mmCIF file with all atom_site columns, C-alpha atoms in Angstrom:
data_model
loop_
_atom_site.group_PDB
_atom_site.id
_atom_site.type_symbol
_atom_site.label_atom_id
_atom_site.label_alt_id
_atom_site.label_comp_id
_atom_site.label_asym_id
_atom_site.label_entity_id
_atom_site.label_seq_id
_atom_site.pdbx_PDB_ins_code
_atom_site.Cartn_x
_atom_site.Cartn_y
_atom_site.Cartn_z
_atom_site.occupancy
_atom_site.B_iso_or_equiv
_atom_site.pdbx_formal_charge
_atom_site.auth_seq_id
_atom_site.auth_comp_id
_atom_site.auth_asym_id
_atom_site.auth_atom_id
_atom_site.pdbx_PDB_model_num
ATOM 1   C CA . UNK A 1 1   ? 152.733 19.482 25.277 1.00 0.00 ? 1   UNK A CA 1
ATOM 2   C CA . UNK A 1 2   ? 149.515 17.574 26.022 1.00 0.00 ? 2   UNK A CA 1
ATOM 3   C CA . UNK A 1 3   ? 147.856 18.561 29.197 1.00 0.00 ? 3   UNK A CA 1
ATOM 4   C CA . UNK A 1 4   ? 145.205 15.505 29.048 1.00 0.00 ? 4   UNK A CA 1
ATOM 5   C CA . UNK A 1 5   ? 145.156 13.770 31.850 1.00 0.00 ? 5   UNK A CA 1
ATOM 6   C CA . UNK A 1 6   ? 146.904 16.541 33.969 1.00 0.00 ? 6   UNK A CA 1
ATOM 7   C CA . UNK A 1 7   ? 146.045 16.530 37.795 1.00 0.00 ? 7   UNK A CA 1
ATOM 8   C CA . UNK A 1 8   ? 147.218 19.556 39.651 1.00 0.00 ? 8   UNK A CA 1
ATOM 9   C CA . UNK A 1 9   ? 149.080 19.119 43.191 1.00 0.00 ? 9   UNK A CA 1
ATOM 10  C CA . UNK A 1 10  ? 146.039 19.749 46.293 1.00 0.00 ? 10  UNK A CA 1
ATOM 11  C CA . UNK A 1 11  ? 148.666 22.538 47.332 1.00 0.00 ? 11  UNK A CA 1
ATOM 12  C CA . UNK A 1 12  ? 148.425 24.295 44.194 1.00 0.00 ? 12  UNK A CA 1
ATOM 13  C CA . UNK A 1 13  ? 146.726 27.686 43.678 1.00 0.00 ? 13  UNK A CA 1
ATOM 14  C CA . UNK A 1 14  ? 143.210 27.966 41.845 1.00 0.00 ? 14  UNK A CA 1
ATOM 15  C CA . UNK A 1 15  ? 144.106 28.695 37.746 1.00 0.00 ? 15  UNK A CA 1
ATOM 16  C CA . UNK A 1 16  ? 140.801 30.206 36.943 1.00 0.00 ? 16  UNK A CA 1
ATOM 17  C CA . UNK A 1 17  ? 139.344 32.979 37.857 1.00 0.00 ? 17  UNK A CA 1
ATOM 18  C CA . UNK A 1 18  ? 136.494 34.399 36.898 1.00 0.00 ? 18  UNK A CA 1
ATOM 19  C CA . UNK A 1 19  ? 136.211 38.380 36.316 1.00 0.00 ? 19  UNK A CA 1
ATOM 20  C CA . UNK A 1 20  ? 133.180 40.413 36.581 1.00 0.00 ? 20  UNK A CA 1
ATOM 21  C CA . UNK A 1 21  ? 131.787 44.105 36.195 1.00 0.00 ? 21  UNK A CA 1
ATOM 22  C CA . UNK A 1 22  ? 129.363 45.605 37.155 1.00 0.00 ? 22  UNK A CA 1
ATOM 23  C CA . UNK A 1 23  ? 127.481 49.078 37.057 1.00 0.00 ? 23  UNK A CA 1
ATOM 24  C CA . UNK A 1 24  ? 127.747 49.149 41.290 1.00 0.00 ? 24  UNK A CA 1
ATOM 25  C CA . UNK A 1 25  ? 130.770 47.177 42.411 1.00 0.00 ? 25  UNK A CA 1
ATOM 26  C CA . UNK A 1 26  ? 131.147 48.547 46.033 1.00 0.00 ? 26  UNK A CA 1
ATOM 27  C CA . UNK A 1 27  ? 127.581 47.955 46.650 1.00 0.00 ? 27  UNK A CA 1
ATOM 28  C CA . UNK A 1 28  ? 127.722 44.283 44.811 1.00 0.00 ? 28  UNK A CA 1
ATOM 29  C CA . UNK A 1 29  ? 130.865 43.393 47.103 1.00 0.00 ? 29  UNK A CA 1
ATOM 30  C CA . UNK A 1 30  ? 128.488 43.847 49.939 1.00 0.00 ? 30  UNK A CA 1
ATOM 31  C CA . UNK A 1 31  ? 126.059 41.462 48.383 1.00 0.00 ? 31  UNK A CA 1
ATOM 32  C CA . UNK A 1 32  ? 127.911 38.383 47.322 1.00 0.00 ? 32  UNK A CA 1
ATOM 33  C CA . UNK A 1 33  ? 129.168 38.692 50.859 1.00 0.00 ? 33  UNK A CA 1
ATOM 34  C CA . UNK A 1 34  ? 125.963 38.388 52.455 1.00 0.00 ? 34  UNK A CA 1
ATOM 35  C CA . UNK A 1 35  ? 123.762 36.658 49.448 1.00 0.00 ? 35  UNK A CA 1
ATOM 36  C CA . UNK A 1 36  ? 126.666 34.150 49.017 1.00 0.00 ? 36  UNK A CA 1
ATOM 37  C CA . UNK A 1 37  ? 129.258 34.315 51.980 1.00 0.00 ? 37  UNK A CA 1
ATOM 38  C CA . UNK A 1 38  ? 132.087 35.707 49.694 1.00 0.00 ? 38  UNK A CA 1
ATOM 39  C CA . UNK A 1 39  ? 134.857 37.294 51.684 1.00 0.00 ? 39  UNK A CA 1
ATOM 40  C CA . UNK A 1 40  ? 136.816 40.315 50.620 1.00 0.00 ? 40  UNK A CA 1
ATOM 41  C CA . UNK A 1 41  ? 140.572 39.543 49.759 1.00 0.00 ? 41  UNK A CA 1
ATOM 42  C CA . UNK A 1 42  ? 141.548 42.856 48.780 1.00 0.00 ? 42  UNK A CA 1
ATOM 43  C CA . UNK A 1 43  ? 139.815 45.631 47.050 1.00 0.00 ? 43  UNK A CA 1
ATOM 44  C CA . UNK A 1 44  ? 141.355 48.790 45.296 1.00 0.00 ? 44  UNK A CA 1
ATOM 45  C CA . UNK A 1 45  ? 139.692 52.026 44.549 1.00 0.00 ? 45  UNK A CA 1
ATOM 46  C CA . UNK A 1 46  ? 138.757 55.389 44.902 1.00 0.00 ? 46  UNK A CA 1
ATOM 47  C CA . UNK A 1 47  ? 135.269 55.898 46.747 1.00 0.00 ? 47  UNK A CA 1
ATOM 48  C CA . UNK A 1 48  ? 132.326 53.570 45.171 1.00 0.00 ? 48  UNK A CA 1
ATOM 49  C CA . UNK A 1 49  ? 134.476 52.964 42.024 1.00 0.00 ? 49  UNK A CA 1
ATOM 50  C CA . UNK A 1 50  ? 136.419 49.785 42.575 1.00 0.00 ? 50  UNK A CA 1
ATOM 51  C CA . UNK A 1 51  ? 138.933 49.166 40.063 1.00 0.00 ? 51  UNK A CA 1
ATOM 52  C CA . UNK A 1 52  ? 139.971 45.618 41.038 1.00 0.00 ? 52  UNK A CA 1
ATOM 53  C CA . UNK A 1 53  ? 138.479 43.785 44.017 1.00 0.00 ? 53  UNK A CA 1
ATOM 54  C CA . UNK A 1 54  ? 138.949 39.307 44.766 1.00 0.00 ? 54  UNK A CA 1
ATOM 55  C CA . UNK A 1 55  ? 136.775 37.410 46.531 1.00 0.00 ? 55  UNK A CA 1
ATOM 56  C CA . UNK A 1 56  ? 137.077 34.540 48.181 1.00 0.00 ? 56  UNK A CA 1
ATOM 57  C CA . UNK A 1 57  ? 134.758 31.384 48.264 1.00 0.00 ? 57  UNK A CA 1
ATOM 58  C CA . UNK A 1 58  ? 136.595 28.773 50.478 1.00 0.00 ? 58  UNK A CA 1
ATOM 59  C CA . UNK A 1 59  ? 139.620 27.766 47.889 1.00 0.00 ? 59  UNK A CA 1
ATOM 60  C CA . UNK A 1 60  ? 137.815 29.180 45.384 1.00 0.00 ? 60  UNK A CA 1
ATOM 61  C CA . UNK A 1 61  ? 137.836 33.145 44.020 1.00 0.00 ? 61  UNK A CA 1
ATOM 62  C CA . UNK A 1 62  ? 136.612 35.520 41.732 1.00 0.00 ? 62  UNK A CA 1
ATOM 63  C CA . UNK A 1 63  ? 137.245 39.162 40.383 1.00 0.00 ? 63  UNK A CA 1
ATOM 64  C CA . UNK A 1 64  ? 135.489 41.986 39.745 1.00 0.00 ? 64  UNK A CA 1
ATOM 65  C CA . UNK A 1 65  ? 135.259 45.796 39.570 1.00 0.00 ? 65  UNK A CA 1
ATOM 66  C CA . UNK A 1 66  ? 133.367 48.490 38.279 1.00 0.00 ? 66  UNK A CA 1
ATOM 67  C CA . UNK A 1 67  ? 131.786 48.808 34.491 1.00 0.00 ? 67  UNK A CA 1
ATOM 68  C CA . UNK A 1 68  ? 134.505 50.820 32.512 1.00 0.00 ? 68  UNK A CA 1
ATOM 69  C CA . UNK A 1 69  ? 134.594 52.539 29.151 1.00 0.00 ? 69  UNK A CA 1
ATOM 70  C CA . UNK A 1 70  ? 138.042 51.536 28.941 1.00 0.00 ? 70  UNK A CA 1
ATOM 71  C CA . UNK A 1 71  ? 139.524 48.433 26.192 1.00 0.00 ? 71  UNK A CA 1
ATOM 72  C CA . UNK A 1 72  ? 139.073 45.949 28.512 1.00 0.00 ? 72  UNK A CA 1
ATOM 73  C CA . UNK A 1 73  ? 135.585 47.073 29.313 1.00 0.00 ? 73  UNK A CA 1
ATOM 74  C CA . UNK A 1 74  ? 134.695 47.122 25.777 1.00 0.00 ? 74  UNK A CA 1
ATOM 75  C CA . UNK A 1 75  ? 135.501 43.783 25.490 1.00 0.00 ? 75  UNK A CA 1
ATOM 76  C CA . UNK A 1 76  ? 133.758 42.304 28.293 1.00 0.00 ? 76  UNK A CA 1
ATOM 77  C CA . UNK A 1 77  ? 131.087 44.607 28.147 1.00 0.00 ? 77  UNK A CA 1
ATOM 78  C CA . UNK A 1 78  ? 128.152 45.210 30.720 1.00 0.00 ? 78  UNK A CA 1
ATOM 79  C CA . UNK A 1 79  ? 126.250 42.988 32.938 1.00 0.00 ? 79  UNK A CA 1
ATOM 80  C CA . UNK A 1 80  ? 122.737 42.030 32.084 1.00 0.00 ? 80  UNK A CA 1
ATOM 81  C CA . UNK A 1 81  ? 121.010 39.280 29.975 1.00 0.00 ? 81  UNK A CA 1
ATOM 82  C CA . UNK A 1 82  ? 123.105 39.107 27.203 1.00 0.00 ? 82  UNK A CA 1
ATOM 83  C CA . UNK A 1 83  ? 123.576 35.700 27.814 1.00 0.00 ? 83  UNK A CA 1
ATOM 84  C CA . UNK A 1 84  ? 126.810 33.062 27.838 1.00 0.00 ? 84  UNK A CA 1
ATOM 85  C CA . UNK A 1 85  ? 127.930 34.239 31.202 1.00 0.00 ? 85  UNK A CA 1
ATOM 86  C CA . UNK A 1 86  ? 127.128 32.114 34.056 1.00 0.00 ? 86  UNK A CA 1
ATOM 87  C CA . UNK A 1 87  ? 129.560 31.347 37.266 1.00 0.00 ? 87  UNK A CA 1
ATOM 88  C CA . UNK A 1 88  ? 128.923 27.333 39.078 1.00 0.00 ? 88  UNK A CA 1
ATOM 89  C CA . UNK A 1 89  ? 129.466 27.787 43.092 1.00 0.00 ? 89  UNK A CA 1
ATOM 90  C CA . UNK A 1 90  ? 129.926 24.064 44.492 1.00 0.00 ? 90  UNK A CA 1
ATOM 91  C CA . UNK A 1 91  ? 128.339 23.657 48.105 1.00 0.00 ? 91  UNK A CA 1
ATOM 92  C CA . UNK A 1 92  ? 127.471 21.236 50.658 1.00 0.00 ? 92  UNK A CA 1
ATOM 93  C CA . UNK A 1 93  ? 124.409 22.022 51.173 1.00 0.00 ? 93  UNK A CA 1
ATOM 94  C CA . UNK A 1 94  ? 122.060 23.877 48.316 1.00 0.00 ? 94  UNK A CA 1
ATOM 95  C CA . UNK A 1 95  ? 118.915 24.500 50.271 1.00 0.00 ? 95  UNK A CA 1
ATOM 96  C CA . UNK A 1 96  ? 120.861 26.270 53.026 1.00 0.00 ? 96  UNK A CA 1
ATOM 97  C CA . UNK A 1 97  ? 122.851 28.358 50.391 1.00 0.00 ? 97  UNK A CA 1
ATOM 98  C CA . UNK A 1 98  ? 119.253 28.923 48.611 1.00 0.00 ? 98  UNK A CA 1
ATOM 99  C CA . UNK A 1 99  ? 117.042 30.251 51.627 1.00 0.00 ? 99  UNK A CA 1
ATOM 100 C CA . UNK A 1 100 ? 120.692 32.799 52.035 1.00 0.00 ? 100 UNK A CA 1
ATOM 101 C CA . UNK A 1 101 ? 120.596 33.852 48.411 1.00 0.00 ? 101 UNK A CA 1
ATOM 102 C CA . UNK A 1 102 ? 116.653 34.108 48.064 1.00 0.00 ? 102 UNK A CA 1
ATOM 103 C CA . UNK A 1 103 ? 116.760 36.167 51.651 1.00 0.00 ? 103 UNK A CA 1
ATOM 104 C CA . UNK A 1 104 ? 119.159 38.530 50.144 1.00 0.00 ? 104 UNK A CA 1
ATOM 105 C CA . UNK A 1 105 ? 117.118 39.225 47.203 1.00 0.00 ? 105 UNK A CA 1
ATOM 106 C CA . UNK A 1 106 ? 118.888 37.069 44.223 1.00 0.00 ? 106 UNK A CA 1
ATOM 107 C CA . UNK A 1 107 ? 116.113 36.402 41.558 1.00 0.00 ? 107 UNK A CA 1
ATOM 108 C CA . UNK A 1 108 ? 115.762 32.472 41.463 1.00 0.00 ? 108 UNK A CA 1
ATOM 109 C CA . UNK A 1 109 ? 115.484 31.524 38.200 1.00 0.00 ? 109 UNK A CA 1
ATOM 110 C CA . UNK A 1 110 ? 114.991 27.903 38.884 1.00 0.00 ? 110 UNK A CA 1
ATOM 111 C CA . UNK A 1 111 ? 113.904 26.419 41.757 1.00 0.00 ? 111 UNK A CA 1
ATOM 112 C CA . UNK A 1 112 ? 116.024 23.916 43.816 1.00 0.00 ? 112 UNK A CA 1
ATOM 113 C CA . UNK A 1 113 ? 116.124 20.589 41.781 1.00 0.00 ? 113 UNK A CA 1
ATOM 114 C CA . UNK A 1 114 ? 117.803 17.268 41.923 1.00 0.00 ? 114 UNK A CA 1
ATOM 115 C CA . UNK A 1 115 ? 119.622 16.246 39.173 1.00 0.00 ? 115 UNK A CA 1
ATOM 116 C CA . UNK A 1 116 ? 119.918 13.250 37.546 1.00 0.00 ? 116 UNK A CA 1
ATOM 117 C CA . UNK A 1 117 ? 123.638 12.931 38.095 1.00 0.00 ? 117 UNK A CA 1
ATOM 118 C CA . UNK A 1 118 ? 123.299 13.411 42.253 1.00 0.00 ? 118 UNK A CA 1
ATOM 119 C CA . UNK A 1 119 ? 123.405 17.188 42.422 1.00 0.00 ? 119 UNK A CA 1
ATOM 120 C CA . UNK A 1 120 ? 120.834 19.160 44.221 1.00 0.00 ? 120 UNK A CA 1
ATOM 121 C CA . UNK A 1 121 ? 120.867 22.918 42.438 1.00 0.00 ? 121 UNK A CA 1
ATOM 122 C CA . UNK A 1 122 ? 119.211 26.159 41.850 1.00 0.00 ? 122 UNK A CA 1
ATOM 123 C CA . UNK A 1 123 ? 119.682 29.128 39.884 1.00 0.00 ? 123 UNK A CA 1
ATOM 124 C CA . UNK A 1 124 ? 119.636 32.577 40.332 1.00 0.00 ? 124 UNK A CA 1
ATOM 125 C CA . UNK A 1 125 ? 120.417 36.291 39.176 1.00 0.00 ? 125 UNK A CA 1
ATOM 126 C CA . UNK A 1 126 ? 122.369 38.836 41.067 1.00 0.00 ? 126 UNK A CA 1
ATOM 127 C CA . UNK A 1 127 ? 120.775 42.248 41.406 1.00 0.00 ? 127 UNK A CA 1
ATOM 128 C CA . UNK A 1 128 ? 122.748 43.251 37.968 1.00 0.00 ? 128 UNK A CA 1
ATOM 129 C CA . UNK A 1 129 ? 121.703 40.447 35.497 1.00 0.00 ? 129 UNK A CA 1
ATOM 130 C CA . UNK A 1 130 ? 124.845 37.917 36.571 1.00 0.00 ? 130 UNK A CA 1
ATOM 131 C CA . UNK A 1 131 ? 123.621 34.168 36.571 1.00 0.00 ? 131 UNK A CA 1
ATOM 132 C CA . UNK A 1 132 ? 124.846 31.890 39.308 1.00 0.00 ? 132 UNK A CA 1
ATOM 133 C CA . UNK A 1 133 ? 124.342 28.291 39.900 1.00 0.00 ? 133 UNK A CA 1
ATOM 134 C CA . UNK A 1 134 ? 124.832 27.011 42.845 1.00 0.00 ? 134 UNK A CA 1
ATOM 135 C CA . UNK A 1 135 ? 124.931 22.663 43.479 1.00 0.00 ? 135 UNK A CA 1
ATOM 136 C CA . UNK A 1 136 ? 126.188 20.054 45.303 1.00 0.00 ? 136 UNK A CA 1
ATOM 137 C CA . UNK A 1 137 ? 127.988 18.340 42.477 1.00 0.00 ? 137 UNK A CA 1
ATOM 138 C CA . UNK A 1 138 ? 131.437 19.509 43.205 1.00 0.00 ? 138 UNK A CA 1
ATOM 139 C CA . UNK A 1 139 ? 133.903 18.132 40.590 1.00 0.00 ? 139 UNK A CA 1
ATOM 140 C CA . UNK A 1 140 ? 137.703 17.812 42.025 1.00 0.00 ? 140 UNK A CA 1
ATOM 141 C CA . UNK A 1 141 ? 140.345 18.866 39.788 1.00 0.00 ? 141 UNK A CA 1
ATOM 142 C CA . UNK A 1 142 ? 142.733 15.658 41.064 1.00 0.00 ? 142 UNK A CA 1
ATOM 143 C CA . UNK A 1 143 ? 140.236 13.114 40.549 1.00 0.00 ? 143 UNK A CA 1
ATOM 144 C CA . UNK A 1 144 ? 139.168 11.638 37.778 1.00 0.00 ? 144 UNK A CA 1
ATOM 145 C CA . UNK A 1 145 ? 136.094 12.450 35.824 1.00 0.00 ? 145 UNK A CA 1
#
């Protein structure tokens, strides 16, 4: 069955979520809360190891937990700058959500920009090598490209 052209329902739920680990999950919770106004959903573990934990980004959400030597772990691996990983955070406004990242202490790896296609972005790391973009061009599932 061919899903081009497929525009989900506004009521339905997200379908993707990205999942990430890292060496110091409890700690990184607190950070994406205050670097990038995540909310915690729900979080499960046993002291500073956090086995599962969402967050929540207006509709939007994410996973993560701690760095594992377990199969799934092996497969994802650890965070750093091995490259191919990279999450895009739509927002209204980019220089507000860049003065909030660069105050928390997210490594800006380029500057705020305007793009050629309308967006205003940046780019930064978290404090454990993950790459986030953050931009104003906020593509809408429902409508068309």
């Amino acid at each position: 069955m061919s899903r081009v052209g497929y525009r989900p329902t506004t009521t339905e739920a997200p379908r993707l979520y990205p999942a990430l680990r890292y060496k110091n999950a409890a700690k990184m919770i607190d950070w994406l809360g205050e670097a990038f106004g995540f909310s915690v959903r729900a979080r499960h573990g046993e002291g500073d190891v956090v086995h599962h934990a969402e967050l929540v980004f207006g509709s939007s959400m994410i996973m993560l937990g701690t760095v594992r030597d377990d199969d799934y772990g092996k497969m994802v691996g650890e965070p750093g700058s091995g490259g191919g990983k990279s999450i895009y955070i739509a927002v209204d406004d980019a220089d507000a959500a860049y003065a909030k990242a660069k105050k928390a202490g997210a490594t800006i790896i380029q500057e705020l920009t305007n793009r050629d296609y309308g967006s205003r972005e940046f780019i930064c790391r978290d404090p454990e090598g993950n790459v986030w973009s953050f931009g104003t061009y906020w593509p809408k599932g429902s409508e068309r490209a």
